[in-house]
Amino acid sequence: MHQSDSIVIIPTYNEKENIEKIIRAVFGLEKCFHILIIDDGSPDGTAAIVKGMMAQPEFSDRLFIIERSGKLGLGTAYIAGFKWALERDYGYVFEMDADFSHDPNDLPRLYSACADEGYDVAIGSRYVSGVNVVNWPMGRVLMSYFASKYVRFVTGFQVHDTTAGFKCYKRRVLQTIELDKIRFKGYAFQIEMKFTAYKIGFKIKEVPVIFVNRREGTSKMSGGIFGEAFFGVMRLRWDGWTRKYPKIIE
């Protein structure tokens, strides 16, 4: 039996080049993590690769999949994964990309920030110690970096990498956040989750990581995603003034 207190949620769409490699990399760590894949109907056979691995005895009790019928958005994928995790006994829930832009070797560092140091949310941060991004076009780096600056300016939220998608949540954070009230589906989902945790009063730590642009497969980023984030931040600021946030569950 591969028992674990931690589940790594990995959303996928057309990741056949990466999916088996990332799963094996996570399972190769000294600490045992379980993995939940959320596949949005990948036509390239990503889900079939995962299910083939699930049929192997060494993976059958620690690799899981939710298959959805089409591209329903990053945010809804994670919400589905969070609810799945909360129905089980996991104490720590992670967000991670499939394309190795997030280094699996950093998972134990995020875990330690929450499990050992007492933080509620650990963010794998590209910008807390400079700009730690490899192989991104300069325009993309500047857009991401200044997007986080923009979020900090508008909301007053003092996190350097507000759009980061590499995170660890303690169970109680996801239990407290009203997941069905999270409105954004794309890029802004990452901002909204962090901002909501911050407004509730959870302790957040940025753990410096190096972000490496994908080597295989195709990026899912689009202009519409950035548009949602730009205007969504203004809505979050308004919510910060007017919304009554839930109390922390002890």
mmCIF file of C-alpha atoms in Angstrom:
data_model
loop_
_atom_site.group_PDB
_atom_site.id
_atom_site.type_symbol
_atom_site.label_atom_id
_atom_site.label_comp_id
_atom_site.label_asym_id
_atom_site.label_seq_id
_atom_site.Cartn_x
_atom_site.Cartn_y
_atom_site.Cartn_z
ATOM 1 C CA MET A 1 0.000 0.000 0.000
ATOM 2 C CA HIS A 2 1.228 3.464 -0.924
ATOM 3 C CA GLN A 3 -0.417 5.606 1.752
ATOM 4 C CA SER A 4 -0.009 9.375 1.617
ATOM 5 C CA ASP A 5 -1.350 12.523 3.232
ATOM 6 C CA SER A 6 -0.794 14.444 -0.024
ATOM 7 C CA ILE A 7 -2.494 14.525 -3.426
ATOM 8 C CA VAL A 8 -1.038 16.297 -6.482
ATOM 9 C CA ILE A 9 -3.730 17.495 -8.898
ATOM 10 C CA ILE A 10 -2.567 17.769 -12.512
ATOM 11 C CA PRO A 11 -5.018 19.100 -15.145
ATOM 12 C CA THR A 12 -4.321 17.859 -18.669
ATOM 13 C CA TYR A 13 -5.301 18.579 -22.246
ATOM 14 C CA ASN A 14 -3.180 16.970 -24.965
ATOM 15 C CA GLU A 15 -0.180 16.094 -22.794
ATOM 16 C CA LYS A 16 0.730 12.681 -24.220
ATOM 17 C CA GLU A 17 4.389 13.718 -24.568
ATOM 18 C CA ASN A 18 4.669 14.577 -20.881
ATOM 19 C CA ILE A 19 2.114 12.700 -18.832
ATOM 20 C CA GLU A 20 3.897 9.409 -18.156
ATOM 21 C CA LYS A 21 7.182 11.200 -17.485
ATOM 22 C CA ILE A 22 5.671 13.605 -14.959
ATOM 23 C CA ILE A 23 3.816 10.818 -13.163
ATOM 24 C CA ARG A 24 6.965 8.724 -12.867
ATOM 25 C CA ALA A 25 8.948 11.763 -11.708
ATOM 26 C CA VAL A 26 6.490 12.481 -8.882
ATOM 27 C CA PHE A 27 6.344 8.833 -7.862
ATOM 28 C CA GLY A 28 10.146 8.706 -7.892
ATOM 29 C CA LEU A 29 10.405 11.176 -5.006
ATOM 30 C CA GLU A 30 11.408 9.959 -1.560
ATOM 31 C CA LYS A 31 8.172 11.285 -0.045
ATOM 32 C CA CYS A 32 5.085 9.447 -1.264
ATOM 33 C CA PHE A 33 2.569 11.583 -3.123
ATOM 34 C CA HIS A 34 -0.649 10.452 -4.764
ATOM 35 C CA ILE A 35 -1.668 11.947 -8.131
ATOM 36 C CA LEU A 36 -5.072 12.920 -9.500
ATOM 37 C CA ILE A 37 -5.224 13.681 -13.226
ATOM 38 C CA ILE A 38 -8.110 15.857 -14.458
ATOM 39 C CA ASP A 39 -8.307 15.285 -18.216
ATOM 40 C CA ASP A 40 -10.568 17.478 -20.335
ATOM 41 C CA GLY A 41 -11.254 15.050 -23.164
ATOM 42 C CA SER A 42 -7.752 15.117 -24.677
ATOM 43 C CA PRO A 43 -8.045 13.841 -28.269
ATOM 44 C CA ASP A 44 -4.378 12.791 -28.254
ATOM 45 C CA GLY A 45 -4.938 9.869 -25.862
ATOM 46 C CA THR A 46 -3.568 11.407 -22.663
ATOM 47 C CA ALA A 47 -6.274 9.725 -20.557
ATOM 48 C CA ALA A 48 -5.593 6.325 -22.125
ATOM 49 C CA ILE A 49 -1.927 6.584 -21.113
ATOM 50 C CA VAL A 50 -2.934 7.395 -17.532
ATOM 51 C CA LYS A 51 -5.431 4.541 -17.359
ATOM 52 C CA GLY A 52 -2.795 2.177 -18.723
ATOM 53 C CA MET A 53 -0.501 3.181 -15.880
ATOM 54 C CA MET A 54 -3.310 2.837 -13.349
ATOM 55 C CA ALA A 55 -3.662 -0.798 -14.388
ATOM 56 C CA GLN A 56 -0.106 -1.501 -13.254
ATOM 57 C CA PRO A 57 0.075 -2.834 -9.665
ATOM 58 C CA GLU A 58 2.721 -0.315 -8.551
ATOM 59 C CA PHE A 59 0.444 2.610 -9.486
ATOM 60 C CA SER A 60 -3.068 1.276 -8.901
ATOM 61 C CA ASP A 61 -3.485 2.630 -5.346
ATOM 62 C CA ARG A 62 -1.903 6.066 -5.849
ATOM 63 C CA LEU A 63 -2.834 7.230 -9.376
ATOM 64 C CA PHE A 64 -6.366 8.412 -10.141
ATOM 65 C CA ILE A 65 -8.168 10.160 -12.985
ATOM 66 C CA ILE A 66 -11.285 12.249 -13.562
ATOM 67 C CA GLU A 67 -12.263 12.431 -17.230
ATOM 68 C CA ARG A 68 -14.340 15.377 -18.411
ATOM 69 C CA SER A 69 -16.007 15.875 -21.789
ATOM 70 C CA GLY A 70 -14.150 18.801 -23.292
ATOM 71 C CA LYS A 71 -12.198 21.897 -22.298
ATOM 72 C CA LEU A 72 -14.123 23.281 -19.339
ATOM 73 C CA GLY A 73 -11.432 25.569 -17.953
ATOM 74 C CA LEU A 74 -8.479 25.306 -15.601
ATOM 75 C CA GLY A 75 -10.403 26.656 -12.640
ATOM 76 C CA THR A 76 -13.256 24.164 -12.921
ATOM 77 C CA ALA A 77 -10.715 21.342 -13.274
ATOM 78 C CA TYR A 78 -9.039 22.288 -10.016
ATOM 79 C CA ILE A 79 -12.368 22.797 -8.227
ATOM 80 C CA ALA A 80 -13.397 19.273 -9.272
ATOM 81 C CA GLY A 81 -10.056 17.986 -7.993
ATOM 82 C CA PHE A 82 -10.333 19.870 -4.701
ATOM 83 C CA LYS A 83 -13.779 18.427 -4.044
ATOM 84 C CA TRP A 84 -12.529 14.921 -4.886
ATOM 85 C CA ALA A 85 -9.623 15.341 -2.451
ATOM 86 C CA LEU A 86 -11.860 16.668 0.327
ATOM 87 C CA GLU A 87 -14.072 13.586 0.013
ATOM 88 C CA ARG A 88 -10.985 11.600 1.011
ATOM 89 C CA ASP A 89 -8.466 11.966 3.849
ATOM 90 C CA TYR A 90 -5.729 14.062 2.233
ATOM 91 C CA GLY A 91 -4.248 16.724 4.483
ATOM 92 C CA TYR A 92 -2.318 18.531 1.730
ATOM 93 C CA VAL A 93 -3.532 19.271 -1.791
ATOM 94 C CA PHE A 94 -1.195 20.439 -4.564
ATOM 95 C CA GLU A 95 -1.638 22.166 -7.920
ATOM 96 C CA MET A 96 0.917 21.325 -10.600
ATOM 97 C CA ASP A 97 1.313 21.476 -14.391
ATOM 98 C CA ALA A 98 1.990 18.386 -16.495
ATOM 99 C CA ASP A 99 4.689 19.891 -18.709
ATOM 100 C CA PHE A 100 7.655 20.057 -16.266
ATOM 101 C CA SER A 101 7.459 23.837 -16.001
ATOM 102 C CA HIS A 102 7.017 22.974 -12.336
ATOM 103 C CA ASP A 103 9.869 20.808 -11.059
ATOM 104 C CA PRO A 104 8.569 17.745 -9.165
ATOM 105 C CA ASN A 105 11.636 18.002 -6.909
ATOM 106 C CA ASP A 106 10.116 21.174 -5.429
ATOM 107 C CA LEU A 107 7.022 19.348 -4.161
ATOM 108 C CA PRO A 108 8.689 18.342 -0.853
ATOM 109 C CA ARG A 109 9.738 21.960 -0.283
ATOM 110 C CA LEU A 110 6.147 23.174 -0.681
ATOM 111 C CA TYR A 111 4.984 20.345 1.569
ATOM 112 C CA SER A 112 7.523 21.273 4.244
ATOM 113 C CA ALA A 113 6.391 24.916 4.264
ATOM 114 C CA CYS A 114 2.899 23.763 5.241
ATOM 115 C CA ALA A 115 3.560 20.577 7.227
ATOM 116 C CA ASP A 116 6.686 21.674 9.129
ATOM 117 C CA GLU A 117 6.674 25.486 9.124
ATOM 118 C CA GLY A 118 2.985 25.986 9.850
ATOM 119 C CA TYR A 119 1.885 27.866 6.735
ATOM 120 C CA ASP A 120 -1.565 27.255 5.250
ATOM 121 C CA VAL A 121 -0.656 27.901 1.611
ATOM 122 C CA ALA A 122 2.753 27.473 -0.032
ATOM 123 C CA ILE A 123 3.298 29.103 -3.427
ATOM 124 C CA GLY A 124 6.052 28.004 -5.788
ATOM 125 C CA SER A 125 7.106 31.556 -6.616
ATOM 126 C CA ARG A 126 8.977 32.684 -9.721
ATOM 127 C CA TYR A 127 9.402 36.261 -8.506
ATOM 128 C CA VAL A 128 10.016 36.250 -4.755
ATOM 129 C CA SER A 129 13.799 36.223 -5.294
ATOM 130 C CA GLY A 130 14.209 38.014 -8.624
ATOM 131 C CA VAL A 131 12.876 36.599 -11.904
ATOM 132 C CA ASN A 132 13.446 32.842 -12.018
ATOM 133 C CA VAL A 133 12.105 31.869 -15.428
ATOM 134 C CA VAL A 134 13.975 29.785 -18.028
ATOM 135 C CA ASN A 135 13.307 29.620 -21.802
ATOM 136 C CA TRP A 136 10.287 31.910 -21.839
ATOM 137 C CA PRO A 137 10.138 34.595 -24.569
ATOM 138 C CA MET A 138 10.956 37.971 -23.035
ATOM 139 C CA GLY A 139 7.492 39.292 -23.865
ATOM 140 C CA ARG A 140 5.886 36.444 -21.931
ATOM 141 C CA VAL A 141 8.196 37.003 -18.947
ATOM 142 C CA LEU A 142 7.370 40.712 -18.840
ATOM 143 C CA MET A 143 3.642 40.062 -19.210
ATOM 144 C CA SER A 144 3.638 37.579 -16.327
ATOM 145 C CA TYR A 145 5.879 39.652 -14.091
ATOM 146 C CA PHE A 146 3.945 42.869 -14.543
ATOM 147 C CA ALA A 147 0.631 41.023 -14.232
ATOM 148 C CA SER A 148 1.655 40.139 -10.685
ATOM 149 C CA LYS A 149 2.759 43.735 -10.096
ATOM 150 C CA TYR A 150 -0.625 44.902 -11.369
ATOM 151 C CA VAL A 151 -2.478 42.552 -9.010
ATOM 152 C CA ARG A 152 -0.444 43.792 -6.045
ATOM 153 C CA PHE A 153 -1.084 47.417 -6.984
ATOM 154 C CA VAL A 154 -4.850 47.044 -7.452
ATOM 155 C CA THR A 155 -5.615 44.710 -4.539
ATOM 156 C CA GLY A 156 -2.902 45.495 -2.002
ATOM 157 C CA PHE A 157 -2.192 41.755 -1.866
ATOM 158 C CA GLN A 158 1.506 41.418 -1.013
ATOM 159 C CA VAL A 159 2.398 38.225 -2.867
ATOM 160 C CA HIS A 160 5.070 38.529 -5.555
ATOM 161 C CA ASP A 161 3.816 35.736 -7.852
ATOM 162 C CA THR A 162 0.042 36.128 -7.764
ATOM 163 C CA THR A 163 -0.519 34.111 -10.954
ATOM 164 C CA ALA A 164 1.582 31.082 -9.932
ATOM 165 C CA GLY A 165 -0.003 27.691 -10.557
ATOM 166 C CA PHE A 166 2.343 25.597 -8.395
ATOM 167 C CA LYS A 167 0.897 25.455 -4.880
ATOM 168 C CA CYS A 168 0.221 23.443 -1.751
ATOM 169 C CA TYR A 169 -2.933 23.970 0.299
ATOM 170 C CA LYS A 170 -3.609 22.622 3.744
ATOM 171 C CA ARG A 171 -6.903 20.773 3.783
ATOM 172 C CA ARG A 172 -8.595 23.380 5.996
ATOM 173 C CA VAL A 173 -7.984 26.118 3.403
ATOM 174 C CA LEU A 174 -10.054 24.289 0.789
ATOM 175 C CA GLN A 175 -12.659 23.392 3.400
ATOM 176 C CA THR A 176 -13.030 27.058 4.349
ATOM 177 C CA ILE A 177 -12.967 28.686 0.913
ATOM 178 C CA GLU A 178 -16.452 28.517 -0.604
ATOM 179 C CA LEU A 179 -15.349 26.688 -3.731
ATOM 180 C CA ASP A 180 -18.658 27.082 -5.551
ATOM 181 C CA LYS A 181 -18.270 30.878 -5.263
ATOM 182 C CA ILE A 182 -14.921 30.902 -7.110
ATOM 183 C CA ARG A 183 -15.985 32.510 -10.371
ATOM 184 C CA PHE A 184 -12.950 32.551 -12.656
ATOM 185 C CA LYS A 185 -12.048 29.656 -14.947
ATOM 186 C CA GLY A 186 -8.743 30.672 -16.547
ATOM 187 C CA TYR A 187 -5.639 32.612 -15.557
ATOM 188 C CA ALA A 188 -7.558 34.670 -12.988
ATOM 189 C CA PHE A 189 -8.521 31.509 -11.068
ATOM 190 C CA GLN A 190 -5.012 31.362 -9.599
ATOM 191 C CA ILE A 191 -5.251 34.981 -8.450
ATOM 192 C CA GLU A 192 -8.731 34.533 -6.977
ATOM 193 C CA MET A 193 -7.788 31.464 -4.933
ATOM 194 C CA LYS A 194 -4.748 33.171 -3.400
ATOM 195 C CA PHE A 195 -6.580 36.437 -2.765
ATOM 196 C CA THR A 196 -9.493 34.620 -1.110
ATOM 197 C CA ALA A 197 -7.148 32.642 1.164
ATOM 198 C CA TYR A 198 -5.406 35.901 2.078
ATOM 199 C CA LYS A 199 -8.684 37.742 2.846
ATOM 200 C CA ILE A 200 -9.863 34.889 5.057
ATOM 201 C CA GLY A 201 -6.633 35.179 7.027
ATOM 202 C CA PHE A 202 -4.602 32.129 6.090
ATOM 203 C CA LYS A 203 -0.815 32.224 6.370
ATOM 204 C CA ILE A 204 0.865 32.199 2.960
ATOM 205 C CA LYS A 205 4.506 31.540 2.129
ATOM 206 C CA GLU A 206 6.257 32.022 -1.205
ATOM 207 C CA VAL A 207 8.855 29.317 -1.812
ATOM 208 C CA PRO A 208 11.351 30.320 -4.534
ATOM 209 C CA VAL A 209 11.326 28.004 -7.544
ATOM 210 C CA ILE A 210 12.720 28.074 -11.073
ATOM 211 C CA PHE A 211 10.040 27.942 -13.750
ATOM 212 C CA VAL A 212 11.129 26.227 -16.986
ATOM 213 C CA ASN A 213 9.090 26.668 -20.166
ATOM 214 C CA ARG A 214 7.669 23.434 -21.538
ATOM 215 C CA ARG A 215 9.987 21.421 -23.789
ATOM 216 C CA GLU A 216 7.278 19.236 -25.334
ATOM 217 C CA GLY A 217 3.630 19.782 -26.189
ATOM 218 C CA THR A 218 1.771 23.028 -26.827
ATOM 219 C CA SER A 219 1.076 25.929 -24.480
ATOM 220 C CA LYS A 220 -2.586 26.512 -23.543
ATOM 221 C CA MET A 221 -2.167 30.254 -22.859
ATOM 222 C CA SER A 222 -4.327 32.705 -24.793
ATOM 223 C CA GLY A 223 -5.143 36.396 -24.932
ATOM 224 C CA GLY A 224 -8.626 35.765 -23.559
ATOM 225 C CA ILE A 225 -7.140 34.239 -20.423
ATOM 226 C CA PHE A 226 -5.132 37.408 -19.788
ATOM 227 C CA GLY A 227 -8.218 39.538 -20.436
ATOM 228 C CA GLU A 228 -10.142 37.639 -17.779
ATOM 229 C CA ALA A 229 -7.306 38.212 -15.329
ATOM 230 C CA PHE A 230 -6.984 41.935 -16.086
ATOM 231 C CA PHE A 231 -10.651 42.768 -15.484
ATOM 232 C CA GLY A 232 -11.116 40.076 -12.842
ATOM 233 C CA VAL A 233 -8.606 41.761 -10.545
ATOM 234 C CA MET A 234 -10.811 44.853 -10.379
ATOM 235 C CA ARG A 235 -13.741 42.646 -9.367
ATOM 236 C CA LEU A 236 -11.619 41.009 -6.671
ATOM 237 C CA ARG A 237 -10.725 44.430 -5.279
ATOM 238 C CA TRP A 238 -14.408 45.319 -5.086
ATOM 239 C CA ASP A 239 -15.150 41.995 -3.383
ATOM 240 C CA GLY A 240 -12.412 42.738 -0.868
ATOM 241 C CA TRP A 241 -14.353 45.811 0.195
ATOM 242 C CA THR A 242 -17.873 44.372 0.133
ATOM 243 C CA ARG A 243 -17.811 40.582 0.530
ATOM 244 C CA LYS A 244 -18.142 38.815 3.865
ATOM 245 C CA TYR A 245 -15.508 36.074 3.862
ATOM 246 C CA PRO A 246 -15.941 32.828 5.827
ATOM 247 C CA LYS A 247 -14.210 32.222 9.146
ATOM 248 C CA ILE A 248 -11.220 29.887 9.365
ATOM 249 C CA ILE A 249 -12.103 26.307 10.256
ATOM 250 C CA GLU A 250 -9.811 25.172 13.059
#
